[in-house]
XYZ file of C-alpha atoms in Angstrom:
669
model
C -0.050 -0.039 -0.044
C 1.048 3.594 -0.606
C 0.955 4.155 3.123
C 3.498 1.455 3.747
C 6.131 3.214 1.675
C 5.186 6.595 2.958
C 4.772 8.252 -0.409
C 5.900 7.877 -4.110
C 9.591 7.968 -4.340
C 10.460 10.867 -6.665
C 13.814 11.948 -7.930
C 13.812 15.641 -9.138
C 16.628 16.668 -11.482
C 17.373 20.292 -12.575
C 18.796 20.876 -16.132
C 19.985 17.694 -17.826
C 21.991 19.121 -20.618
C 22.068 15.723 -22.378
C 24.028 13.942 -19.657
C 21.752 10.985 -18.916
C 24.201 8.209 -18.296
C 25.692 10.301 -15.486
C 22.293 11.375 -14.231
C 20.866 7.678 -13.810
C 24.129 6.430 -12.406
C 24.086 9.093 -9.688
C 20.337 8.566 -8.955
C 21.036 4.879 -8.461
C 23.755 5.743 -5.905
C 21.661 8.369 -4.121
C 18.641 5.902 -3.888
C 20.808 3.155 -2.347
C 22.150 5.798 0.102
C 18.505 6.456 1.224
C 17.786 2.806 1.429
C 15.323 2.900 -1.505
C 15.043 -0.254 -3.386
C 14.274 1.841 -6.543
C 12.998 5.273 -7.734
C 9.302 5.238 -8.791
C 9.385 8.431 -10.972
C 12.221 10.763 -12.268
C 11.255 14.382 -12.946
C 13.614 16.510 -15.062
C 13.146 20.340 -15.250
C 14.104 21.103 -18.775
C 16.993 21.834 -20.820
C 16.773 18.013 -21.650
C 18.460 18.160 -24.991
C 16.874 15.203 -26.626
C 19.309 15.187 -29.702
C 18.643 12.117 -31.871
C 21.138 13.074 -34.553
C 23.413 15.828 -35.648
C 20.654 17.547 -37.697
C 18.718 18.015 -34.510
C 21.673 19.988 -33.153
C 20.891 22.543 -35.949
C 17.667 23.249 -34.253
C 18.853 23.901 -30.777
C 19.633 27.430 -29.313
C 23.264 27.016 -28.310
C 26.413 28.627 -29.637
C 28.092 26.186 -31.925
C 31.315 26.067 -29.848
C 29.239 24.604 -27.051
C 27.120 22.163 -28.799
C 27.559 18.640 -27.671
C 25.693 15.407 -28.763
C 25.215 14.215 -25.292
C 24.139 10.612 -24.907
C 20.306 10.877 -25.317
C 20.673 9.284 -28.933
C 21.545 6.107 -27.236
C 18.251 6.001 -25.438
C 16.438 6.949 -28.557
C 18.191 4.331 -30.648
C 17.742 1.568 -28.142
C 21.432 1.155 -26.966
C 20.368 2.194 -23.562
C 17.023 2.100 -21.570
C 16.139 4.599 -18.822
C 16.143 2.502 -15.691
C 13.284 4.605 -14.146
C 10.303 6.113 -15.658
C 11.334 9.671 -16.520
C 9.118 12.725 -17.408
C 10.404 16.151 -18.260
C 9.308 19.679 -19.436
C 10.995 21.667 -22.053
C 13.514 24.529 -21.451
C 15.357 26.870 -23.660
C 18.026 24.497 -24.831
C 16.366 21.843 -26.575
C 15.936 20.005 -29.936
C 13.010 22.297 -30.686
C 12.003 20.450 -33.789
C 11.707 17.127 -31.747
C 9.746 18.838 -29.070
C 7.419 20.362 -31.619
C 6.527 16.831 -32.903
C 5.273 16.033 -29.426
C 3.435 19.193 -28.636
C 0.723 17.307 -26.857
C 3.190 15.079 -24.977
C 4.655 11.582 -25.935
C 7.528 9.309 -25.382
C 10.860 10.930 -26.521
C 12.434 7.466 -25.962
C 11.429 4.381 -24.223
C 10.548 4.975 -20.543
C 11.335 8.776 -21.153
C 8.104 11.032 -21.440
C 8.063 14.552 -22.675
C 5.165 16.451 -21.133
C 4.578 18.733 -24.258
C 4.062 22.440 -24.262
C 1.571 22.170 -21.341
C 0.024 19.102 -19.744
C -1.435 17.447 -16.946
C -0.771 13.478 -16.381
C -1.261 11.191 -13.596
C 1.205 8.717 -11.985
C -0.216 6.340 -9.473
C -1.980 8.700 -6.853
C -0.108 11.787 -8.030
C -1.391 14.338 -10.539
C 1.262 16.371 -12.121
C 1.034 19.644 -14.229
C 3.795 20.957 -16.487
C 4.632 23.824 -18.778
C 7.458 24.115 -21.059
C 9.775 27.034 -22.201
C 10.627 30.280 -20.759
C 8.955 33.719 -20.282
C 9.356 36.399 -23.031
C 6.511 38.831 -22.812
C 6.845 40.319 -26.321
C 6.131 36.564 -27.669
C 3.558 35.591 -25.120
C 0.447 36.445 -27.107
C 1.649 35.232 -30.334
C 0.815 31.836 -31.887
C 3.265 29.067 -32.392
C 4.535 30.635 -35.687
C 7.787 28.806 -35.692
C 7.883 25.812 -37.984
C 10.747 24.099 -39.995
C 12.764 25.346 -41.452
C 13.609 27.728 -38.668
C 15.423 31.051 -39.258
C 17.871 32.484 -36.663
C 15.073 34.345 -34.886
C 12.862 31.254 -34.708
C 15.622 29.208 -33.020
C 15.404 31.715 -30.170
C 11.558 32.270 -29.902
C 10.254 28.632 -30.460
C 10.828 27.883 -26.701
C 8.900 30.949 -25.524
C 5.821 30.242 -23.521
C 2.573 31.154 -25.302
C -0.614 32.482 -23.882
C -2.970 29.902 -25.233
C -0.881 27.071 -23.580
C -1.081 28.880 -20.241
C -4.806 29.669 -20.805
C -5.517 25.942 -20.863
C -3.826 25.441 -17.522
C -5.674 28.402 -15.926
C -9.015 26.434 -16.729
C -7.997 23.611 -14.332
C -10.402 23.578 -11.409
C -9.338 20.500 -9.563
C -6.328 19.892 -7.197
C -2.861 18.751 -8.570
C -0.027 17.568 -6.453
C 3.064 18.555 -8.453
C 3.841 21.607 -10.744
C 6.666 21.614 -13.017
C 8.214 24.565 -15.116
C 11.737 25.333 -16.583
C 11.979 28.811 -15.070
C 11.071 29.978 -11.708
C 7.587 31.315 -10.922
C 7.974 35.051 -10.488
C 8.523 36.283 -7.016
C 8.987 32.741 -5.575
C 12.400 33.960 -4.110
C 10.742 35.937 -1.465
C 9.316 32.771 0.010
C 12.781 31.342 0.851
C 16.120 32.615 1.854
C 16.388 35.302 -0.788
C 19.358 37.094 1.004
C 21.537 33.892 0.523
C 20.190 33.596 -3.002
C 21.313 37.169 -3.825
C 24.643 36.603 -2.194
C 25.229 33.591 -4.322
C 24.036 34.822 -7.582
C 25.294 38.219 -8.580
C 22.760 40.425 -10.358
C 19.869 38.465 -8.838
C 18.885 41.153 -6.348
C 18.549 43.978 -8.883
C 16.746 41.684 -11.316
C 14.383 40.607 -8.702
C 13.676 44.139 -7.375
C 12.876 45.316 -10.913
C 10.522 42.511 -11.677
C 12.888 40.755 -14.222
C 13.514 37.541 -12.314
C 11.139 34.632 -12.985
C 8.044 33.661 -15.120
C 5.074 35.763 -14.896
C 2.922 32.985 -16.417
C 4.337 30.212 -14.249
C 3.411 32.341 -11.215
C -0.170 32.624 -12.549
C -0.371 29.046 -12.917
C 1.140 28.272 -9.392
C -1.304 30.473 -7.857
C -4.180 28.989 -9.574
C -3.307 25.227 -9.196
C -1.642 25.498 -5.771
C 0.214 22.187 -5.862
C 1.963 20.710 -2.775
C 5.262 20.720 -4.797
C 6.618 22.869 -7.573
C 9.945 22.017 -9.243
C 12.026 24.274 -11.570
C 15.593 24.564 -12.938
C 16.966 27.173 -15.332
C 18.712 29.432 -12.995
C 21.519 26.877 -12.248
C 21.500 27.242 -8.426
C 19.664 25.094 -5.611
C 17.024 27.196 -3.915
C 14.160 25.947 -1.698
C 11.002 27.924 -0.649
C 7.739 27.482 1.122
C 4.635 29.452 -0.283
C 1.553 29.989 1.733
C -1.742 30.560 -0.173
C -4.753 32.910 0.749
C -2.909 34.431 3.706
C -2.438 31.089 5.541
C -0.209 31.099 8.655
C 2.637 28.609 8.694
C 3.826 26.691 11.780
C 7.088 25.028 12.069
C 7.007 21.103 12.307
C 9.585 18.218 12.570
C 10.811 17.358 9.019
C 13.138 14.944 7.476
C 16.696 16.075 7.914
C 17.638 15.394 4.261
C 14.814 17.794 3.038
C 15.285 21.660 2.738
C 14.805 23.281 6.146
C 12.354 25.800 4.689
C 10.018 23.088 4.045
C 9.685 22.215 7.815
C 6.355 24.073 7.930
C 2.588 23.337 7.727
C -0.334 25.426 6.787
C -2.616 26.577 9.679
C -5.711 28.662 9.510
C -5.712 31.760 7.683
C -4.911 34.962 9.738
C -7.169 38.064 8.755
C -6.114 41.344 10.576
C -8.713 43.780 11.421
C -7.050 46.332 9.045
C -7.016 43.826 6.229
C -10.714 43.066 6.829
C -11.707 46.697 6.816
C -9.418 48.233 4.084
C -8.700 46.860 0.597
C -6.037 48.950 -0.993
C -4.814 46.512 -3.667
C -6.214 44.911 -6.646
C -6.891 41.187 -6.077
C -4.837 40.394 -9.278
C -1.645 41.607 -7.557
C -0.367 40.081 -4.369
C 2.547 41.108 -2.183
C 5.457 38.818 -1.687
C 6.067 36.955 1.442
C 9.341 37.423 3.335
C 11.481 34.318 3.812
C 11.000 32.080 6.557
C 13.423 32.164 9.558
C 14.602 28.573 10.107
C 16.977 29.377 12.924
C 14.838 28.759 15.876
C 15.452 25.662 17.837
C 12.696 25.923 20.405
C 10.316 23.503 18.601
C 7.218 24.470 16.613
C 6.651 28.211 16.590
C 3.739 30.184 15.039
C 4.515 31.849 11.727
C 2.834 34.729 10.246
C 3.661 35.892 6.872
C 6.474 33.312 6.885
C 8.213 34.979 9.902
C 8.935 32.820 12.959
C 7.941 34.582 16.194
C 10.695 33.682 18.607
C 9.086 32.302 21.775
C 12.288 32.140 24.072
C 16.143 32.701 24.005
C 19.105 34.354 25.705
C 19.294 38.077 26.313
C 21.693 38.267 23.367
C 19.272 36.229 21.166
C 16.451 38.597 22.134
C 18.537 41.665 21.379
C 19.521 40.228 18.016
C 16.019 39.314 17.302
C 14.773 42.751 18.051
C 17.401 44.346 15.852
C 16.584 41.930 13.160
C 13.011 42.892 13.602
C 13.466 46.668 13.397
C 15.670 46.288 10.423
C 13.299 43.917 8.587
C 10.348 46.115 9.597
C 11.896 49.269 7.964
C 12.596 47.359 4.936
C 9.163 45.838 4.839
C 7.603 49.207 5.336
C 9.602 50.532 2.474
C 8.489 47.772 0.402
C 4.896 48.231 1.196
C 5.007 51.877 0.553
C 6.353 51.263 -2.917
C 3.830 48.529 -3.532
C 1.069 50.816 -2.634
C 2.249 53.523 -4.879
C 2.552 51.028 -7.740
C -0.865 49.540 -7.168
C -2.492 52.808 -7.028
C -0.902 53.824 -10.416
C -1.716 50.559 -11.786
C -5.380 50.702 -10.803
C -5.564 54.303 -12.179
C -4.197 53.139 -15.521
C -6.556 50.028 -15.555
C -9.591 51.956 -14.930
C -8.842 54.630 -17.549
C -8.063 51.903 -20.139
C -11.138 49.887 -19.219
C -13.315 52.848 -19.368
C -12.087 53.792 -22.833
C -12.023 50.128 -24.016
C -15.604 49.759 -22.462
C -16.964 52.447 -24.699
C -16.626 49.988 -27.552
C -18.926 47.026 -27.792
C -16.173 44.328 -27.690
C -12.732 44.227 -28.779
C -12.313 42.699 -32.218
C -10.584 39.320 -32.212
C -7.606 40.562 -34.097
C -6.803 43.132 -31.513
C -7.569 41.464 -28.279
C -4.529 40.843 -26.182
C -2.055 42.661 -28.395
C 0.524 44.553 -26.804
C 0.343 48.429 -26.841
C 3.734 49.543 -26.023
C 7.051 48.922 -27.756
C 9.766 46.982 -26.017
C 11.193 48.731 -22.899
C 14.362 50.281 -24.057
C 15.865 50.230 -20.484
C 14.975 46.596 -19.959
C 17.693 44.056 -19.249
C 17.423 40.400 -20.476
C 17.935 37.670 -17.900
C 17.043 34.397 -19.475
C 19.728 31.637 -19.939
C 19.414 31.455 -23.549
C 22.281 31.366 -25.948
C 24.463 34.134 -26.483
C 22.492 35.466 -29.579
C 19.134 35.283 -27.595
C 19.477 38.652 -25.901
C 16.257 40.497 -26.089
C 14.432 41.566 -23.148
C 11.744 39.703 -21.352
C 8.706 42.032 -22.031
C 7.381 44.576 -19.566
C 7.864 42.816 -16.205
C 5.459 42.716 -13.267
C 5.617 45.305 -10.493
C 8.615 45.478 -8.388
C 8.938 42.394 -6.148
C 5.400 41.257 -6.925
C 5.270 37.586 -6.779
C 2.439 37.647 -9.353
C 0.846 39.992 -11.608
C -2.127 38.970 -13.852
C -0.462 38.123 -17.014
C -2.876 40.128 -19.128
C -1.067 43.251 -17.634
C 2.520 42.213 -18.001
C 2.790 41.582 -21.649
C 5.444 43.260 -23.693
C 6.011 43.562 -27.444
C 8.869 43.240 -29.674
C 7.441 45.684 -32.277
C 7.578 49.415 -32.283
C 3.829 49.845 -32.252
C 2.116 53.226 -31.788
C -0.100 54.205 -29.028
C -2.986 54.428 -31.486
C -2.948 50.589 -31.824
C -3.696 50.099 -28.162
C -6.473 51.514 -26.000
C -6.562 55.312 -25.540
C -5.293 56.659 -22.264
C -6.613 59.615 -20.286
C -4.618 62.700 -20.851
C -3.853 62.872 -17.029
C -1.498 59.976 -17.728
C 0.683 60.901 -20.685
C 2.906 58.743 -22.502
C 5.770 61.077 -21.425
C 4.977 60.418 -17.788
C 4.693 56.636 -18.462
C 8.083 56.606 -19.942
C 9.636 57.987 -16.714
C 8.104 55.384 -14.695
C 9.560 51.967 -13.764
C 8.698 49.342 -16.329
C 6.234 47.853 -13.877
C 3.969 50.803 -14.469
C 3.557 49.873 -18.163
C 0.016 50.003 -19.472
C -1.648 46.588 -19.602
C -2.758 45.388 -22.983
C -6.347 45.625 -23.856
C -7.818 42.215 -23.428
C -11.208 40.802 -22.982
C -9.940 38.585 -20.219
C -9.212 41.592 -17.926
C -12.966 41.930 -17.300
C -13.844 38.294 -17.509
C -15.571 36.758 -14.491
C -13.221 34.581 -12.289
C -14.966 31.434 -11.139
C -14.369 29.951 -7.760
C -12.261 26.699 -7.601
C -13.576 24.987 -4.561
C -11.895 21.774 -5.414
C -8.344 23.322 -5.155
C -7.754 23.392 -1.302
C -4.092 23.195 -0.702
C -2.606 26.048 1.277
C 1.168 25.387 1.032
C 3.486 24.902 -1.923
C 7.005 23.587 -1.216
C 9.262 24.903 -4.038
C 12.548 23.603 -5.209
C 14.937 24.601 -8.045
C 18.087 22.618 -8.914
C 21.399 23.268 -10.495
C 22.760 21.618 -13.643
C 25.620 18.864 -13.633
C 29.093 19.964 -12.959
C 28.080 23.096 -11.244
C 28.311 24.338 -7.672
C 25.160 23.002 -6.206
C 23.030 19.888 -6.210
C 21.345 19.005 -9.383
C 19.457 15.940 -7.903
C 17.162 15.589 -5.066
C 15.050 12.636 -3.739
C 11.827 12.980 -1.842
C 8.708 11.043 -1.065
C 5.481 12.566 -2.220
C 2.031 11.728 -0.962
C -1.083 12.999 -2.928
C -2.947 15.980 -1.292
C -6.075 13.922 -1.469
C -5.489 10.542 -0.172
C -6.779 7.540 -2.253
C -6.874 3.854 -2.140
C -7.185 3.369 -5.716
C -3.527 2.585 -6.143
C -2.200 -0.351 -4.126
C 1.545 -0.408 -4.725
C 4.260 1.407 -6.721
C 4.867 -1.708 -8.946
C 1.290 -0.918 -10.430
C 1.777 2.729 -10.983
C 1.443 3.785 -14.659
C 1.457 7.015 -16.504
C -2.019 7.930 -17.288
C -3.929 10.694 -18.940
C -6.057 13.173 -16.891
C -9.736 13.345 -17.699
C -10.086 17.061 -17.009
C -6.971 17.794 -19.152
C -8.276 15.744 -22.015
C -11.562 17.744 -22.007
C -9.618 21.070 -21.865
C -7.397 19.905 -24.808
C -10.369 19.229 -26.809
C -12.052 22.640 -26.027
C -8.865 24.395 -27.336
C -7.837 22.285 -30.118
C -9.226 24.287 -32.806
C -7.604 27.525 -31.442
C -4.059 26.212 -32.193
C -2.329 28.030 -34.826
C 0.951 26.766 -36.331
C 3.616 28.225 -38.633
C 1.909 31.399 -39.369
C 3.627 34.498 -37.933
C 0.679 36.952 -39.104
C -2.088 34.893 -37.441
C -3.890 36.134 -34.326
C -4.519 33.727 -31.331
C -8.427 33.549 -30.774
C -9.517 35.892 -28.040
C -9.927 34.498 -24.440
C -13.554 33.829 -24.078
C -13.442 33.743 -20.266
C -13.686 31.186 -17.589
C -17.529 30.903 -17.545
C -17.444 30.161 -21.188
C -14.816 27.571 -21.028
C -16.072 26.012 -17.938
C -19.424 25.152 -19.704
C -17.597 23.702 -22.665
C -15.055 21.671 -20.497
C -18.063 20.097 -18.694
C -19.449 19.046 -22.056
C -16.164 17.728 -23.145
C -15.722 15.840 -19.858
C -18.715 13.943 -20.788
C -17.325 12.987 -24.180
C -14.096 11.867 -22.526
C -15.958 9.738 -19.986
C -17.932 7.993 -22.782
C -15.157 7.524 -25.327
C -12.103 7.191 -23.197
C -12.683 6.401 -19.687
C -15.448 3.836 -20.154
C -13.427 2.129 -22.773
C -10.580 1.788 -20.479
C -8.145 3.905 -22.611
C -6.847 6.382 -19.863
C -3.373 4.728 -19.596
C -0.637 6.350 -21.748
C 0.184 3.691 -24.368
C 3.730 2.442 -24.717
C 3.721 3.493 -28.396
C 7.176 4.911 -28.986
C 8.358 4.643 -32.607
C 11.502 6.496 -33.881
C 10.421 9.342 -36.207
C 13.844 10.566 -37.280
C 17.088 8.626 -38.052
C 19.398 7.460 -35.560
C 22.690 9.074 -34.680
C 25.242 8.939 -37.557
C 28.775 9.819 -36.377
C 29.732 10.574 -39.961
C 27.534 13.635 -39.838
C 29.454 16.509 -38.161
C 27.718 18.055 -35.221
C 28.578 21.423 -36.855
C 26.047 20.809 -39.687
C 23.686 23.685 -40.154
C 21.366 21.492 -42.286
C 18.090 21.289 -40.564
C 15.871 17.915 -41.002
C 12.666 17.932 -42.517
C 9.692 17.961 -40.472
C 8.551 14.577 -39.298
C 4.909 13.497 -38.419
C 5.188 11.646 -35.047
C 2.839 8.564 -34.829
C 2.312 9.304 -31.151
C 0.740 12.778 -31.950
C -1.358 11.273 -34.734
C -2.742 8.454 -32.290
C -3.367 11.023 -29.556
C -5.242 13.211 -31.931
C -7.341 10.180 -33.122
C -8.030 9.396 -29.352
C -9.443 12.775 -28.788
C -11.055 13.159 -32.263
C -9.185 16.453 -32.869
C -7.343 17.747 -35.873
C -3.676 16.926 -36.027
C -2.255 20.173 -37.269
C 1.197 18.737 -37.001
C 0.712 16.519 -39.949
C 1.794 17.861 -43.261
C 1.834 15.981 -46.541
C 5.166 15.091 -48.175
C 4.658 17.779 -50.916
C 3.796 20.349 -48.115
C 7.046 19.431 -46.435
C 9.043 19.638 -49.535
C 7.554 22.981 -50.381
C 8.340 24.488 -46.943
C 12.004 23.118 -47.205
C 12.418 24.571 -50.870
C 11.212 27.803 -49.836
C 13.640 28.017 -46.949
C 13.340 29.950 -43.708
C 11.090 32.994 -43.542
C 12.993 36.247 -43.487
C 14.366 37.149 -40.205
C 13.175 40.307 -38.585
C 15.380 43.281 -37.806
C 15.573 42.595 -34.106
C 13.148 42.680 -31.278
C 11.589 46.128 -30.755
C 14.301 47.737 -32.711
C 16.833 46.585 -30.343
C 18.623 43.924 -32.263
C 20.362 40.944 -30.689
C 23.931 42.350 -30.439
C 26.291 44.742 -28.755
C 24.316 45.386 -25.607
C 24.323 45.859 -22.034
C 25.982 43.119 -20.300
C 28.068 40.975 -22.542
C 27.936 38.070 -20.147
C 27.766 39.937 -16.901
C 26.755 36.833 -14.820
C 29.648 35.236 -16.148
C 32.073 38.011 -15.081
C 32.558 39.889 -18.365
C 32.403 43.615 -18.621
C 29.393 45.720 -19.686
C 28.888 45.929 -23.408
C 29.284 49.109 -25.382
C 26.420 51.057 -24.166
C 22.702 51.504 -24.378
C 22.164 52.076 -28.054
C 19.514 50.406 -30.386
C 21.438 47.337 -30.613
C 21.930 46.785 -26.845
C 19.861 43.543 -27.146
C 22.572 41.340 -25.496
C 20.849 41.785 -22.298
C 22.223 41.101 -18.890
C 24.441 38.172 -18.782
C 24.159 36.474 -22.221
C 24.688 33.015 -20.638
C 22.573 33.845 -17.551
C 22.402 30.429 -16.023
C 26.099 29.964 -15.455
C 28.777 30.326 -18.148
C 28.544 28.025 -21.396
C 32.186 26.819 -20.712
C 30.937 25.279 -17.518
C 28.813 22.688 -19.235
C 26.297 25.367 -20.130
């Protein structure tokens, strides 16, 4: 029984970077150290690098001098088999053409399952959500316009998260146990020891304070799904946090010594202060960050409010130090709150003005809904871990230190669009005044979703999310972590780990059917269909759940079939890794079968003549850079890696902060 093993034995891995032989060898040793007979499930947080052959390497966003074949090709070709069931999300260093084939998810190799652009699957008693890619605001509302053959820009945008995929996750109304994303949910650093994080990672403090650290969409999904655990990678540092939801109080509890100390808490009843009850100063779509928990007390369980431990006893010196810490922390917190209130008032003023203007029209046209209204912020600093030529900014960030801002208000643009293309703004807030404000004050895009009714999610009850980000191989911090995980809602349906199988999720299959026709591929001029709102989608999802129940559940087809079939040739050592020849697009049989299962169109299946026509036409023309910034020169060169600043702030400063943000490429990138 599950209770007898005290949870599903899960191994979490940060960035893989193609080193699977080493990963599985180390996992076996770690499991033996813990006394585990086996590992039930391995979860990898992206930068997986599923290179099947050298031509796949032409479709990965990595500087040529750092490209490596890795050893995934052995698992793909059958020379090796993963010893444990492995699932993974995509990052920003992937064989993007292969991940594209498996958009809905599928076996990348025997016993290795890619979770697709967005997904929810079940493994035994656990329900697992995932989202692939990284955050770039200027591409967020675009369709998946990249399709083979890729041009240089496509290689650096194909892995950017898209709103349609996130919209699907935001329709989920039932509890999940584990969340997975490549880059961190925005603001999560303030639910852990952010001071130590900022000490270890140069530049993170500034990035965090200016809303440039983390993924706004991932934070929206985290706040919606509230899983018990959320795992990430990307920033090449180990970091743990404990995030309370709905103003919940946390209390310290005994916890296994081999788990992060910040996880040693449990959720208590929510605390509502009289002030909070009588005064609402902030929009419900913007939440203040929680300061980090203090885990230094040794006096046993102590009450925690806003993640701060209230010291119950100690020596005079400890009390004096505690008072000094309290005074200093209080001053910093006051300053933070003052700034937050100012931001929120400005944001609310801007929102009201824009909504009033937009409301004078019957309904935004589908072609204009959700389109950005401002050009790319020229003072913005890039911080993703993409290759040295992916240096554009990350879109207009969320307000300073805000753990979450509704993503409809944080979208940026890579086009120099005029103000006339967006909603009109009251003269009291001029464009000149806006330009002098921090990026967090940028006007939100006009969107139908900003006025959509938000429905209650009574079935999502969890109040505490334990977060963990891990490093990459051959770097400073751990890139592996083993933990036993129990479902939030106990169930007796799964008797033992030996019977656990990867299964589809009924609600997610219904959501997939609802959104299947909205998917647009390979068209850079297309518009993503407008968000119709939760109320509309909820009714449609309930209808589709009935269809799924009848055609899939009742027919015992919920298990993910073991239907891996190679779609591309195996690795040929005679083809150099430096080749720039991209492969033709392949139709993956798993995607074909999945679309048949759900009775949805397979938009990934081109005829041979269509494939040949695309290859003969060649890549579409590359743009002149993002938002007029270009991709070179730039502010930062490789600041995270220790290089000096670039040559100034001109129109080609697009190199961004750090180039190789997540550690240097010469350290196994």
